[in-house]
Short mmCIF file of C-alpha atoms and ligand atoms in Angstrom, two decimals:
data_model
loop_
_atom_site.label_atom_id
_atom_site.label_comp_id
_atom_site.label_asym_id
_atom_site.label_seq_id
_atom_site.Cartn_x
_atom_site.Cartn_y
_atom_site.Cartn_z
CA MET A 1 100.94 88.96 88.49
CA ASN A 2 104.67 87.69 89.14
CA VAL A 3 106.89 90.42 90.84
CA SER A 4 108.92 90.76 87.52
CA THR A 5 105.96 91.56 85.60
CA ALA A 6 104.91 94.38 87.98
CA ILE A 7 108.13 96.05 87.96
CA LEU A 8 108.27 96.06 84.23
CA GLU A 9 104.85 97.41 84.01
CA ARG A 10 104.80 100.39 86.68
CA ARG A 11 105.72 103.52 85.61
CA ALA A 12 104.78 106.95 87.05
CA GLU A 13 101.74 107.52 85.75
CA LYS A 14 100.91 111.47 84.90
CA MET A 15 97.04 111.40 84.39
CA PHE A 16 94.18 109.72 86.72
CA ASP A 17 90.87 108.84 86.35
CA PRO A 18 88.99 110.55 88.90
CA THR A 19 85.88 108.76 89.22
CA PHE A 20 87.91 105.68 89.83
CA VAL A 21 87.58 104.42 93.42
CA ILE A 22 89.74 102.09 95.57
CA ASN A 23 87.63 101.45 98.69
CA ASP A 24 88.72 101.94 102.40
CA ASP A 25 89.37 97.88 102.66
CA GLN A 26 91.43 97.84 99.51
CA ALA A 27 93.44 100.88 100.53
CA THR A 28 93.84 98.88 104.00
CA GLU A 29 95.11 96.17 102.62
CA LEU A 30 97.42 97.66 100.41
CA LEU A 31 99.02 99.29 103.34
CA ALA A 32 98.71 96.24 105.58
CA ASN A 33 101.01 94.48 102.96
CA ALA A 34 103.45 97.23 102.23
CA THR A 35 104.22 97.53 105.63
CA LEU A 36 105.64 94.31 105.77
CA SER A 37 108.55 95.85 103.73
CA PRO A 38 112.04 96.12 105.76
CA THR A 39 113.13 98.78 108.25
CA ALA A 40 116.68 98.77 109.99
CA PHE A 41 116.40 97.14 113.27
CA ASN A 42 112.44 96.63 112.55
CA ILE A 43 111.89 100.35 113.64
CA GLN A 44 109.26 100.80 111.44
CA ASN A 45 109.87 104.58 111.22
CA TRP A 46 107.56 105.05 108.44
CA ARG A 47 104.28 106.94 109.00
CA ILE A 48 101.55 107.18 106.48
CA VAL A 49 99.27 109.99 106.10
CA ARG A 50 96.25 108.93 103.68
CA VAL A 51 94.80 112.08 102.30
CA LYS A 52 90.85 111.91 101.58
CA ASP A 53 89.58 114.99 102.41
CA THR A 54 89.00 116.79 98.82
CA ALA A 55 89.58 120.45 99.80
CA LEU A 56 92.92 119.24 101.58
CA ARG A 57 93.83 117.52 98.42
CA GLN A 58 93.10 120.55 96.85
CA LYS A 59 95.22 122.63 99.01
CA ILE A 60 97.85 120.17 98.52
CA ARG A 61 97.63 120.39 94.98
CA GLU A 62 98.14 124.01 94.91
CA SER A 63 101.69 123.25 96.61
CA ALA A 64 102.32 120.75 94.46
CA TRP A 65 103.00 122.17 91.09
CA ASN A 66 99.29 122.15 90.59
CA GLN A 67 99.81 118.30 89.52
CA ASP A 68 96.43 116.47 88.64
CA LYS A 69 97.13 113.46 90.06
CA VAL A 70 96.91 114.61 93.67
CA THR A 71 93.43 115.45 93.46
CA ASP A 72 92.66 112.89 90.57
CA ALA A 73 93.87 109.78 91.85
CA SER A 74 91.78 107.50 94.18
CA LEU A 75 94.54 107.33 96.72
CA LEU A 76 96.70 110.06 97.72
CA PHE A 77 99.49 108.89 100.62
CA VAL A 78 102.40 111.32 102.02
CA LEU A 79 104.70 108.97 103.58
CA CYS A 80 106.35 110.46 106.40
CA ALA A 81 108.91 109.06 109.05
CA ASP A 82 109.38 109.77 112.89
CA LEU A 83 112.91 110.82 113.40
CA ASN A 84 112.57 109.79 116.74
CA ALA A 85 110.93 106.20 116.58
CA TRP A 86 113.90 104.65 117.60
CA VAL A 87 113.88 105.95 121.25
CA LYS A 88 110.02 105.69 121.44
CA GLU A 89 109.65 102.15 123.48
CA PRO A 90 111.99 100.46 121.14
CA ALA A 91 111.44 97.23 123.03
CA ARG A 92 108.03 96.73 121.26
CA TYR A 93 109.93 96.41 118.11
CA TRP A 94 111.40 93.19 119.29
CA LYS A 95 108.34 92.00 121.40
CA ASP A 96 108.25 88.28 121.56
CA ALA A 97 111.66 87.32 119.72
CA PRO A 98 114.01 85.48 121.83
CA GLN A 99 115.51 87.16 124.87
CA MET A 100 119.05 87.00 123.56
CA TYR A 101 117.98 88.96 120.50
CA GLN A 102 116.21 91.61 122.52
CA ASP A 103 119.08 91.80 124.61
CA MET A 104 121.50 92.47 121.76
CA LEU A 105 118.98 94.43 119.77
CA ILE A 106 117.69 97.35 122.18
CA PRO A 107 120.92 98.69 123.21
CA ALA A 108 122.32 98.27 119.72
CA ILE A 109 119.22 100.91 118.07
CA ASP A 110 120.28 103.41 120.91
CA ALA A 111 123.91 103.01 120.22
CA TYR A 112 123.18 103.46 116.32
CA TYR A 113 121.14 106.54 116.38
CA ARG A 114 121.60 108.51 119.46
CA ASN A 115 123.00 111.89 118.74
CA LYS A 116 123.25 111.29 114.97
CA PRO A 117 120.83 113.28 113.36
CA GLN A 118 121.97 112.61 110.00
CA VAL A 119 121.82 108.84 110.71
CA GLN A 120 118.05 109.48 111.72
CA ARG A 121 117.09 111.44 108.77
CA ASP A 122 118.87 108.74 106.36
CA GLU A 123 117.04 105.93 107.97
CA ALA A 124 113.80 107.83 107.28
CA MET A 125 114.30 107.74 103.68
CA ARG A 126 115.60 104.30 103.30
CA SER A 127 112.52 103.05 105.14
CA CYS A 128 110.05 105.28 103.15
CA GLY A 129 111.83 104.46 99.89
CA MET A 130 111.61 100.80 100.59
CA LEU A 131 107.89 101.52 101.41
CA ALA A 132 107.34 103.44 98.46
CA MET A 133 108.44 100.64 96.15
CA SER A 134 106.07 98.20 97.97
CA ILE A 135 102.78 100.40 97.73
CA MET A 136 103.56 100.96 94.06
CA LEU A 137 104.46 97.20 93.33
CA LEU A 138 101.19 95.84 95.28
CA ALA A 139 99.08 98.64 93.48
CA GLN A 140 100.66 97.24 90.05
CA GLU A 141 99.51 93.77 91.04
CA GLN A 142 95.96 95.12 91.53
CA GLY A 143 95.62 96.40 88.05
CA TRP A 144 96.02 100.08 89.33
CA HIS A 145 98.70 102.20 88.62
CA SER A 146 100.78 105.18 90.75
CA CYS A 147 103.17 107.93 90.80
CA PRO A 148 105.84 108.81 93.05
CA MET A 149 105.88 112.74 94.09
CA ASP A 150 108.70 114.98 95.28
CA GLY A 151 107.31 117.93 93.35
CA PHE A 152 106.01 119.70 96.24
CA ASP A 153 106.72 122.46 98.65
CA PHE A 154 107.35 120.13 101.67
CA ASP A 155 106.94 122.94 104.14
CA ALA A 156 103.70 123.73 102.74
CA VAL A 157 102.62 120.26 102.86
CA GLY A 158 104.13 119.39 106.31
CA LYS A 159 101.69 122.64 107.71
CA LEU A 160 98.64 121.35 105.60
CA ILE A 161 99.19 117.84 107.19
CA ASN A 162 100.03 118.84 110.78
CA LEU A 163 103.36 117.15 110.61
CA PRO A 164 104.85 116.82 113.92
CA GLU A 165 108.07 118.37 114.93
CA ASP A 166 109.63 115.38 115.00
CA HIS A 167 108.94 113.73 111.77
CA VAL A 168 109.71 114.37 108.08
CA ILE A 169 108.11 114.10 104.77
CA SER A 170 109.63 111.49 102.34
CA LEU A 171 107.77 111.31 99.44
CA MET A 172 103.82 111.45 98.21
CA ILE A 173 102.45 108.53 96.30
CA ALA A 174 99.44 108.61 94.15
CA VAL A 175 97.63 105.37 93.35
CA GLY A 176 94.59 105.17 91.15
CA LYS A 177 93.64 104.22 87.46
CA ARG A 178 95.34 105.84 84.57
CA THR A 179 94.00 107.51 82.04
CA GLN A 180 96.37 107.10 79.24
CA GLU A 181 99.00 104.84 78.20
CA SER A 182 102.21 105.94 79.40
CA PHE A 183 105.22 106.91 76.25
CA PRO A 184 107.89 104.22 76.73
CA ARG A 185 110.64 104.68 79.13
CA VAL A 186 113.48 107.40 78.18
CA GLY A 187 116.90 107.70 78.83
CA LYS A 188 117.70 104.79 81.07
CA LEU A 189 121.45 104.64 81.47
CA THR A 190 123.14 101.55 80.75
CA LEU A 191 124.22 98.87 83.33
CA ASN A 192 127.80 99.59 82.65
CA GLU A 193 127.04 103.53 83.48
CA ILE A 194 125.75 102.32 86.81
CA CYS A 195 127.31 99.20 87.94
CA PHE A 196 130.82 98.62 89.15
CA GLU A 197 132.49 95.10 89.91
CA ASP A 198 134.47 95.55 93.35
CA THR A 199 135.05 98.93 93.53
CA PHE A 200 134.55 102.20 91.59
C1 FMN B 1 111.39 110.22 94.51
C2 FMN B 1 110.63 110.60 93.62
C3 FMN B 1 110.36 111.68 92.92
C4 FMN B 1 109.06 111.94 92.02
N1 FMN B 1 108.41 113.09 92.10
C5 FMN B 1 107.51 113.10 90.65
C6 FMN B 1 106.85 114.04 90.81
O1 FMN B 1 106.60 115.08 91.33
N2 FMN B 1 105.80 114.36 89.65
C7 FMN B 1 105.82 113.59 88.66
O2 FMN B 1 105.21 113.26 87.58
N3 FMN B 1 106.87 112.16 88.74
C8 FMN B 1 107.66 112.31 89.35
N4 FMN B 1 108.48 110.96 89.56
C9 FMN B 1 108.73 110.36 88.90
C10 FMN B 1 109.51 110.15 87.82
O3 FMN B 1 109.94 111.28 86.89
C11 FMN B 1 109.90 108.70 87.47
O4 FMN B 1 109.82 107.76 88.12
C12 FMN B 1 111.12 108.73 86.26
O5 FMN B 1 110.91 109.66 85.30
C13 FMN B 1 111.18 107.37 85.58
O6 FMN B 1 109.65 107.29 84.84
P1 FMN B 1 109.15 105.72 85.28
O7 FMN B 1 108.86 105.51 86.29
O8 FMN B 1 107.69 105.89 84.27
O9 FMN B 1 109.96 104.55 84.82
C14 FMN B 1 109.23 110.97 90.89
C15 FMN B 1 109.84 109.57 91.04
C16 FMN B 1 110.78 109.72 92.21
C17 FMN B 1 111.53 108.25 92.60
#
């Protein structure tokens, strides 16, 4: 499947087949490929919780508007980010790069994020957004389906997954096999409404 087809065919699916299984190797490959997505300064600040435990899935579903896909999809990922990834051994993000780049970029990381909580949080959401789309397109390529979700109680889900103090949740993604065709896309704005040339 080429990228355009994956983009054109991806939909936010509502109902998933609870008997359809994506195995551990397939899930690992999906995540290994998806985490090749870009992050600013290569800080890879995303942290992914794959929820396998069925009782935990049920509790998350209760905090997520009772959305069936939370329990029924083969895979459920909570995409989180470490707000302090920038300060946790940043040299590792440029290990093996030419020394010139290491000397330039490692101090630049510090300057970009230190004392800037809004930037740290924005970066968390940017990185997870990139990761989310990669997960969904890679899933599409496999013939699977997906749904991104922010329809849940972030504090409650954070408690359920033991979210560390300096981490945030960005969104959840369900991946599996849909049980029904999605209805045609609705309400798409025209390019004229959303694209501008040079300035607003
Ligand atoms: C960040 C984000 C959160 C979303 N949350 C939910 C959700 O909680 N439940 C749901 O059924 N769909 C959710 N959606 C799906 C959107 O409603 C859907 O992407 C949009 O209506 C466009 O439909 P399409 O993705 O099928 O083209 C979410 C999408 C995004 C990007």
